[in-house]
Amino acid sequence: MEKVFKGDFPILKNSKFSYLDSGATSQHPTCVLNDVISYYKKNNANPHRGSYSLSVKATKLYENAREGVKNFINAKSSAEIIFTKNATESLNLIAYSYGLNNLKKGDEIVLSIMEHHSMIVPFQMVAKKTGATLKYIYLNDDFCLDEQEIEKKITKNTKIVGISTVSNVLGTKNDVKKIVKKAHSVGAVVVCDASQSIAHMPLDVQNLDVDFAVFSGHKMFAPLGIGVLFGKQSLLLKMPPFLFGGDMIEYVDEQNTTFAPLPQKFEAGTQNVGGAVGLLSAINYINEIGYKEIQKYENNLTDYAYKNLTKLKFLEVYATKNKENRSSVLSFNIKGIHAHDVSSILDLENVFVRSGNHCAQPLLKHMKVSSTIRASFSIYNTKQDVDNLVFALNEAYKKFKKYIKD
Amino acid sequence: MEIDDIYSELVMEHSQNSPYKKDIKNPTCSVHGHNPNCGDDITLSFVIENGIIKDVSFTGQGCAISQSSTSIMIETLIGKTIKEAQKIIDIFIDLIDRKQVSKEDKKLLKNAQIFKNISNMPARVKCALLAWKTTKNILNEQN
């Protein structure tokens, strides 16, 4: 019998609803909640500042979390791990500190069309301010990045390539390693957005050889407000600070400041120690189960969902047919009915999904759809949740079918 | 709450077959409304002569709630003076915000009263209000 993880999550344990929006944010296991409460109950103080024992304790917990992240993603050094508030802040740090200072007119930034606004909008800003050109890698007919597009778009002018491990709309897994090889062959750096895969698939920054990687804690069972930026030390050393203030300094005179070494150089102000503690706890939770087990469980569940959703003739499913390339996100529409109307019906049936453009308007425009319904799964979901989704979709279809125009 | 309280025959008919979803010739003013989070996107065109709303039409896309609310709003406002229209819009916004609305005022809304239950679906309130708030802004500019 397969293990059921739902019981680890208090919000879901005896719930009547099916939570199918983990792509937006995940729920939290008891161990993470307890560790965060325990931090605030017993160990809270301002890190890196006080000379008293409680502050030393808080600092130690914060730095332990950094070490934990380093091991979790197989970085070479904990100096390469910068804590931020989320993936968006991490991407802004790269855009402001690396992008603005290294790009010029004639240079090119290449992003995949399936990127989240958090990747697209900061690099649009870089392109506008530096005069660089922004180009996109488009999809093939099977909702995957077109290989010829990758070859064609990454050229000798390319300076930055932005790619997500998994699309937050399509669930498509991208061959990051291959894109990195191509990017490095022309001397470009690669920014990898692992937000959508971090709760589901291992991230090995040395194996992928990415130059930067980002993710949010809240999508991997950690609290809101803690995120990670990984950067190769050689790059981070050359980059100027992004945010300025306390804790990121060495000496401050009236007119000039020298900055702290890595990673403090990029961490201005009092940091989110409680969030870092929760992130380490979430890492431990994932490690205890093991990505192998997580993937086995989720692949089984996503396949079950894919099979049952594609059986519904009134649905249009936007996912690759190749199950090897599918992660635990599925997007679809009832043909002829707007996603929001369907998701409101699902809501009344206690099935919680996301609908809309999923912060990926360029992708949806490219696909020529205005919105989709998205069901995203995590280890705490069960086949019952999928059955509830299918039931609710049938209810919605029954309600709307007489109004659907051919 | 029952599904039919919101997705009634009237709402679905207006969303799928609105007589006002078309281009009109020579509008005196046009305005664009957009809900960035959900993608509802409409353009309203007005023919306003001597302070009277002679004709209105809309184009664009969105969910059944936003499309039907736009269509029913137009049905309610055609033939009204700007002042009357402004009053009706304020009553509608109050109704959706669950503020006290007198029986007499409710009558002025005619079919638009059907959206009173939308407050039970807080996630959809902005869909119902899009056309009304957009129109409120443009009518204020007409004074």
Coordinates of C-alpha atoms in Angstrom, one line a residue, chain A:
Chain A
M1 CA 0.0 0.0 0.0
E2 CA 1.3 3.4 -0.8
K3 CA 2.1 5.9 1.9
V4 CA -0.3 8.7 2.5
F5 CA 1.3 12.0 3.5
K6 CA -1.8 14.1 4.0
G7 CA -1.8 13.3 7.8
D8 CA 1.4 15.3 8.1
F9 CA -0.4 18.5 7.2
P10 CA -2.8 19.9 9.8
I11 CA -4.7 22.2 7.5
L12 CA -5.6 19.2 5.3
K13 CA -5.9 16.4 7.8
N14 CA -9.6 16.5 8.4
S15 CA -10.5 19.0 5.6
K16 CA -13.5 18.6 3.4
F17 CA -11.7 20.4 0.5
S18 CA -9.3 19.3 -2.1
Y19 CA -6.4 21.6 -2.2
L20 CA -5.0 21.6 -5.8
D21 CA -3.1 24.9 -5.8
S22 CA 0.3 23.8 -4.6
G23 CA 1.8 25.4 -7.7
A24 CA 0.9 28.8 -6.1
T25 CA 1.8 27.9 -2.5
S26 CA 2.2 24.7 -0.6
Q27 CA 0.7 23.7 2.8
H28 CA 2.9 23.1 5.8
P29 CA 3.7 19.9 7.7
T30 CA 3.5 19.8 11.5
C31 CA 7.3 19.6 11.8
V32 CA 7.8 22.9 10.0
L33 CA 5.1 24.7 12.0
N34 CA 6.5 23.3 15.3
D35 CA 10.1 24.4 14.4
V36 CA 8.9 27.9 13.5
I37 CA 6.9 28.2 16.7
S38 CA 9.8 26.9 18.7
Y39 CA 12.1 29.4 17.2
Y40 CA 9.9 32.3 18.3
K41 CA 9.2 30.8 21.7
K42 CA 12.8 30.0 22.6
N43 CA 15.4 31.4 20.3
N44 CA 14.3 34.7 18.7
A45 CA 16.8 37.6 18.7
N46 CA 18.3 39.9 16.0
P47 CA 21.0 37.8 14.3
H48 CA 24.6 39.0 13.6
R49 CA 24.1 41.9 16.1
G50 CA 23.9 41.3 19.8
S51 CA 26.9 40.1 21.8
Y52 CA 24.5 38.1 24.1
S53 CA 23.9 34.4 23.9
L54 CA 20.3 34.6 22.5
S55 CA 21.5 36.6 19.5
V56 CA 24.3 34.2 19.0
K57 CA 21.8 31.3 19.0
A58 CA 19.6 33.1 16.4
T59 CA 22.6 33.7 14.3
K60 CA 23.6 30.1 14.5
L61 CA 20.2 28.9 13.5
Y62 CA 20.2 31.3 10.5
E63 CA 23.6 30.2 9.4
N64 CA 22.7 26.5 9.9
A65 CA 19.8 27.0 7.6
R66 CA 22.2 28.5 5.0
E67 CA 24.4 25.4 5.3
G68 CA 21.3 23.2 5.0
V69 CA 20.3 25.0 1.7
K70 CA 23.9 24.7 0.4
N71 CA 23.8 20.9 0.9
F72 CA 20.2 20.6 -0.3
I73 CA 21.1 22.1 -3.7
N74 CA 24.7 20.9 -3.8
A75 CA 26.3 24.3 -3.9
K76 CA 30.1 24.5 -3.5
S77 CA 30.0 27.0 -0.6
S78 CA 27.5 28.5 1.7
A79 CA 28.8 31.9 0.5
E80 CA 26.8 31.1 -2.7
I81 CA 23.5 31.0 -0.8
I82 CA 21.7 34.4 -0.4
F83 CA 18.5 34.5 1.5
T84 CA 15.8 36.7 0.0
K85 CA 12.1 37.0 0.6
N86 CA 11.1 34.9 -2.4
A87 CA 12.1 33.9 -6.0
T88 CA 10.9 37.2 -7.3
E89 CA 13.3 39.2 -5.1
S90 CA 16.1 36.8 -6.1
L91 CA 15.4 37.4 -9.8
N92 CA 15.3 41.2 -9.2
L93 CA 18.7 40.9 -7.4
I94 CA 20.2 39.2 -10.5
A95 CA 18.5 41.7 -12.9
Y96 CA 19.6 44.8 -11.0
S97 CA 23.0 43.7 -9.8
Y98 CA 24.2 41.5 -12.7
G99 CA 22.0 42.5 -15.6
L100 CA 22.2 46.3 -15.4
N101 CA 26.0 46.1 -14.9
N102 CA 27.0 43.6 -17.5
L103 CA 24.7 44.2 -20.5
K104 CA 24.9 46.8 -23.2
K105 CA 23.2 47.7 -26.5
G106 CA 23.5 44.8 -29.0
D107 CA 23.5 42.2 -26.3
E108 CA 20.7 39.7 -26.1
I109 CA 18.7 38.2 -23.2
V110 CA 17.0 34.9 -24.1
L111 CA 14.0 33.6 -22.0
S112 CA 11.7 30.7 -22.6
I113 CA 8.2 31.8 -23.4
M114 CA 6.9 29.7 -20.5
E115 CA 8.6 31.9 -17.9
H116 CA 6.7 33.5 -15.1
H117 CA 6.3 37.3 -14.9
S118 CA 8.9 37.2 -12.1
M119 CA 11.5 36.3 -14.7
I120 CA 10.1 38.3 -17.6
V121 CA 9.4 41.6 -16.0
P122 CA 12.8 42.2 -14.3
F123 CA 14.7 41.3 -17.5
Q124 CA 12.4 43.5 -19.6
M125 CA 13.5 46.3 -17.3
V126 CA 17.2 45.3 -17.9
A127 CA 16.6 45.3 -21.7
K128 CA 14.9 48.7 -21.6
K129 CA 17.6 50.3 -19.5
T130 CA 20.7 48.8 -21.2
G131 CA 19.4 48.7 -24.8
A132 CA 19.8 44.9 -24.9
T133 CA 17.3 42.9 -26.9
L134 CA 14.9 40.4 -25.3
K135 CA 14.1 37.3 -27.2
Y136 CA 12.0 34.2 -26.5
I137 CA 12.3 30.5 -27.1
Y138 CA 8.8 29.3 -28.3
L139 CA 7.0 26.0 -27.9
N140 CA 6.6 23.0 -30.2
D141 CA 3.2 21.4 -30.8
D142 CA 3.6 19.3 -27.7
F143 CA 3.9 22.1 -25.2
C144 CA 7.6 21.7 -24.8
L145 CA 10.4 24.1 -25.8
D146 CA 11.2 23.7 -29.5
E147 CA 14.8 22.4 -29.8
Q148 CA 15.4 24.3 -33.0
E149 CA 14.3 27.4 -31.3
I150 CA 16.9 26.9 -28.6
E151 CA 19.6 26.5 -31.2
K152 CA 18.4 29.5 -33.2
K153 CA 17.7 32.0 -30.4
I154 CA 20.9 31.5 -28.3
T155 CA 23.6 33.2 -30.3
K156 CA 27.0 34.8 -29.9
N157 CA 25.2 38.0 -28.8
T158 CA 23.4 36.2 -25.9
K159 CA 24.5 37.3 -22.5
I160 CA 21.8 35.9 -20.2
V161 CA 19.5 32.9 -20.7
G162 CA 16.5 32.6 -18.3
I163 CA 14.9 29.2 -18.0
S164 CA 12.6 27.5 -15.5
T165 CA 13.0 23.9 -14.5
V166 CA 9.3 23.3 -14.8
S167 CA 6.5 25.6 -16.3
N168 CA 4.0 26.8 -13.7
V169 CA 1.3 26.7 -16.4
L170 CA 2.0 23.6 -18.5
G171 CA 3.9 21.5 -16.0
T172 CA 6.5 20.8 -18.8
K173 CA 9.9 19.8 -17.5
N174 CA 12.7 21.6 -19.3
D175 CA 16.1 20.2 -20.2
V176 CA 18.0 22.8 -18.3
K177 CA 21.3 21.0 -18.6
K178 CA 21.2 21.0 -22.4
I179 CA 20.3 24.7 -22.4
V180 CA 23.1 25.5 -20.0
K181 CA 25.6 23.8 -22.4
K182 CA 24.4 25.8 -25.3
A183 CA 24.4 29.0 -23.3
H184 CA 27.9 28.4 -22.0
S185 CA 29.2 27.6 -25.5
V186 CA 28.4 31.2 -26.4
G187 CA 29.6 32.7 -23.1
A188 CA 26.1 33.5 -21.7
V189 CA 25.2 33.0 -18.0
V190 CA 22.1 31.0 -17.1
V191 CA 19.4 32.0 -14.6
C192 CA 17.4 29.0 -13.5
D193 CA 14.0 29.4 -11.9
A194 CA 13.5 26.3 -9.8
S195 CA 10.4 27.6 -8.0
Q196 CA 8.0 25.1 -9.6
S197 CA 10.2 22.0 -9.2
I198 CA 11.8 22.5 -5.8
A199 CA 9.1 20.6 -3.9
H200 CA 9.1 17.8 -6.5
M201 CA 12.5 17.2 -8.0
P202 CA 16.1 17.6 -6.8
L203 CA 18.0 20.7 -7.7
D204 CA 21.8 20.1 -8.1
V205 CA 23.4 23.4 -9.1
Q206 CA 26.8 21.8 -9.8
N207 CA 25.4 19.0 -12.0
L208 CA 23.3 21.5 -14.0
D209 CA 26.1 24.0 -13.9
V210 CA 23.7 26.9 -13.7
D211 CA 25.2 30.3 -12.9
F212 CA 22.2 31.4 -10.8
A213 CA 19.2 29.5 -9.4
V214 CA 16.2 30.8 -7.5
F215 CA 13.3 29.4 -5.6
S216 CA 10.7 30.4 -2.9
G217 CA 10.4 28.5 0.4
H218 CA 6.6 28.7 0.4
K219 CA 6.3 26.4 -2.6
M220 CA 8.3 23.7 -0.7
F221 CA 6.4 23.5 2.6
A222 CA 8.4 26.4 4.2
P223 CA 6.7 29.6 5.5
L224 CA 6.0 32.6 3.3
G225 CA 8.7 35.3 3.1
I226 CA 11.8 33.2 2.7
G227 CA 13.5 32.6 -0.6
V228 CA 16.8 31.6 -2.0
L229 CA 19.3 32.9 -4.5
F230 CA 22.2 30.7 -5.5
G231 CA 24.9 32.3 -7.5
K232 CA 28.4 31.0 -8.5
Q233 CA 30.8 32.7 -6.1
S234 CA 33.0 34.0 -9.0
L235 CA 29.9 36.0 -10.2
L236 CA 28.6 37.1 -6.8
L237 CA 32.0 38.5 -5.9
K238 CA 32.0 40.8 -8.9
M239 CA 28.4 42.0 -8.4
P240 CA 27.6 45.2 -6.5
P241 CA 25.1 45.0 -3.6
F242 CA 21.4 45.1 -4.5
L243 CA 19.9 46.5 -1.3
F244 CA 21.8 48.7 1.1
G245 CA 21.6 49.2 4.8
G246 CA 22.5 47.5 8.0
D247 CA 24.3 44.1 8.2
M248 CA 25.7 44.3 4.7
I249 CA 28.5 46.7 5.6
E250 CA 32.1 46.6 6.8
Y251 CA 33.0 50.2 7.6
V252 CA 30.6 53.2 7.2
D253 CA 32.0 56.7 7.0
E254 CA 29.9 59.9 6.5
Q255 CA 30.4 59.7 2.7
N256 CA 31.6 56.1 2.0
T257 CA 30.9 52.5 2.9
T258 CA 32.8 49.3 2.4
F259 CA 30.7 46.2 2.1
A260 CA 30.6 42.9 4.0
P261 CA 31.9 39.7 2.3
L262 CA 29.5 37.1 0.8
P263 CA 26.9 36.3 1.5
Q264 CA 26.1 39.2 3.9
K265 CA 26.9 41.7 1.1
F266 CA 23.5 40.8 -0.4
E267 CA 21.5 40.6 2.8
A268 CA 20.7 44.2 4.0
G269 CA 18.6 44.7 7.2
T270 CA 17.4 42.2 9.8
Q271 CA 16.8 38.9 8.1
N272 CA 13.9 36.5 8.3
V273 CA 15.4 34.0 10.8
G274 CA 12.1 32.4 11.5
G275 CA 11.6 31.8 7.8
A276 CA 15.1 30.3 7.4
V277 CA 14.4 28.0 10.3
G278 CA 11.2 26.9 8.7
L279 CA 13.0 26.4 5.4
L280 CA 15.6 24.1 6.9
S281 CA 12.8 22.2 8.6
A282 CA 11.1 21.8 5.2
I283 CA 14.3 20.7 3.7
N284 CA 14.6 18.0 6.4
Y285 CA 11.0 17.0 5.7
I286 CA 11.7 16.5 2.0
N287 CA 15.0 14.7 2.7
E288 CA 13.3 12.3 5.2
I289 CA 10.8 11.3 2.6
G290 CA 13.3 11.5 -0.2
Y291 CA 12.8 13.0 -3.7
K292 CA 12.7 9.5 -5.1
E293 CA 9.7 8.6 -3.1
I294 CA 8.1 12.0 -3.7
Q295 CA 8.5 11.6 -7.5
K296 CA 7.2 8.1 -7.4
Y297 CA 4.1 9.2 -5.5
E298 CA 3.5 12.3 -7.5
N299 CA 4.1 10.8 -10.9
N300 CA 1.6 8.1 -10.1
L301 CA -0.9 10.8 -9.0
T302 CA -0.3 13.1 -12.0
D303 CA -0.6 10.2 -14.5
Y304 CA -3.9 9.3 -12.9
A305 CA -5.1 12.8 -13.2
Y306 CA -3.9 13.2 -16.8
K307 CA -5.6 9.9 -17.8
N308 CA -8.9 10.9 -16.1
L309 CA -8.9 14.5 -17.4
T310 CA -8.1 13.6 -21.0
K311 CA -11.0 11.2 -20.9
L312 CA -13.4 14.1 -20.4
K313 CA -14.3 15.0 -24.0
F314 CA -15.4 18.5 -23.1
L315 CA -12.0 19.4 -21.8
E316 CA -9.0 20.8 -23.6
V317 CA -5.8 19.8 -21.7
Y318 CA -2.6 21.8 -22.3
A319 CA 0.0 19.3 -21.4
T320 CA 2.7 17.3 -23.2
K321 CA 1.8 13.8 -24.2
N322 CA 5.2 12.6 -23.1
K323 CA 4.8 11.6 -19.5
E324 CA 8.5 11.8 -18.9
N325 CA 8.3 15.5 -19.5
R326 CA 5.3 16.1 -17.3
S327 CA 5.5 17.5 -13.7
S328 CA 2.7 17.7 -11.2
V329 CA 0.9 20.7 -12.9
L330 CA -2.0 20.3 -15.3
S331 CA -3.8 23.2 -17.2
F332 CA -7.1 22.8 -19.0
N333 CA -10.3 24.5 -20.0
I334 CA -13.9 23.4 -20.6
K335 CA -14.2 24.3 -24.2
G336 CA -16.3 27.5 -24.7
I337 CA -16.5 28.4 -21.0
H338 CA -14.3 30.8 -19.2
A339 CA -11.9 29.4 -16.6
H340 CA -13.1 31.6 -13.9
D341 CA -16.7 30.5 -14.2
V342 CA -15.5 26.8 -14.0
S343 CA -13.3 27.4 -11.0
S344 CA -16.2 29.1 -9.2
I345 CA -18.2 26.0 -9.6
L346 CA -15.3 23.9 -8.5
D347 CA -15.0 26.2 -5.4
L348 CA -18.6 25.4 -4.5
E349 CA -17.8 21.7 -4.8
N350 CA -14.8 22.3 -2.4
V351 CA -12.2 21.8 -5.1
F352 CA -9.6 24.6 -5.0
V353 CA -7.8 25.3 -8.2
R354 CA -6.2 28.4 -9.7
S355 CA -7.7 30.0 -12.8
G356 CA -6.5 32.9 -14.9
N357 CA -3.2 33.6 -16.6
H358 CA -1.0 32.3 -13.8
C359 CA 1.4 35.3 -14.1
A360 CA 2.4 34.1 -17.5
Q361 CA 0.5 36.4 -19.9
P362 CA 3.1 36.1 -22.7
L363 CA 2.8 32.3 -22.7
L364 CA -1.0 32.4 -22.8
K365 CA -1.0 34.9 -25.6
H366 CA 1.4 32.6 -27.5
M367 CA -1.0 29.7 -26.9
K368 CA -3.9 32.0 -27.9
V369 CA -5.9 31.3 -24.8
S370 CA -7.0 34.0 -22.4
S371 CA -7.0 31.9 -19.3
T372 CA -6.8 28.3 -18.0
I373 CA -7.8 26.3 -15.0
R374 CA -4.7 24.8 -13.3
A375 CA -4.7 21.9 -10.9
S376 CA -1.3 21.4 -9.3
F377 CA -0.5 18.4 -7.0
S378 CA 1.8 17.8 -4.1
I379 CA 2.6 14.8 -1.9
Y380 CA -0.4 15.5 0.3
N381 CA -2.9 15.0 -2.5
T382 CA -4.6 11.7 -3.1
K383 CA -6.5 10.0 -5.9
Q384 CA -9.6 11.1 -4.0
D385 CA -8.7 14.7 -4.7
V386 CA -8.4 13.9 -8.4
D387 CA -11.8 12.1 -8.3
N388 CA -13.3 15.1 -6.6
L389 CA -11.9 17.3 -9.4
V390 CA -13.3 15.1 -12.1
F391 CA -16.7 15.0 -10.4
A392 CA -16.7 18.8 -10.0
L393 CA -15.7 19.3 -13.6
N394 CA -18.6 17.1 -14.7
E395 CA -20.9 19.2 -12.5
A396 CA -19.6 22.4 -14.1
Y397 CA -20.1 20.9 -17.6
K398 CA -23.6 19.8 -16.8
K399 CA -24.4 23.4 -15.7
F400 CA -22.9 25.1 -18.7
K401 CA -23.3 22.8 -21.6
K402 CA -26.5 24.1 -22.9
Y403 CA -24.9 27.6 -23.3
I404 CA -21.7 26.4 -25.0
K405 CA -21.6 27.5 -28.6
D406 CA -20.2 25.1 -31.2

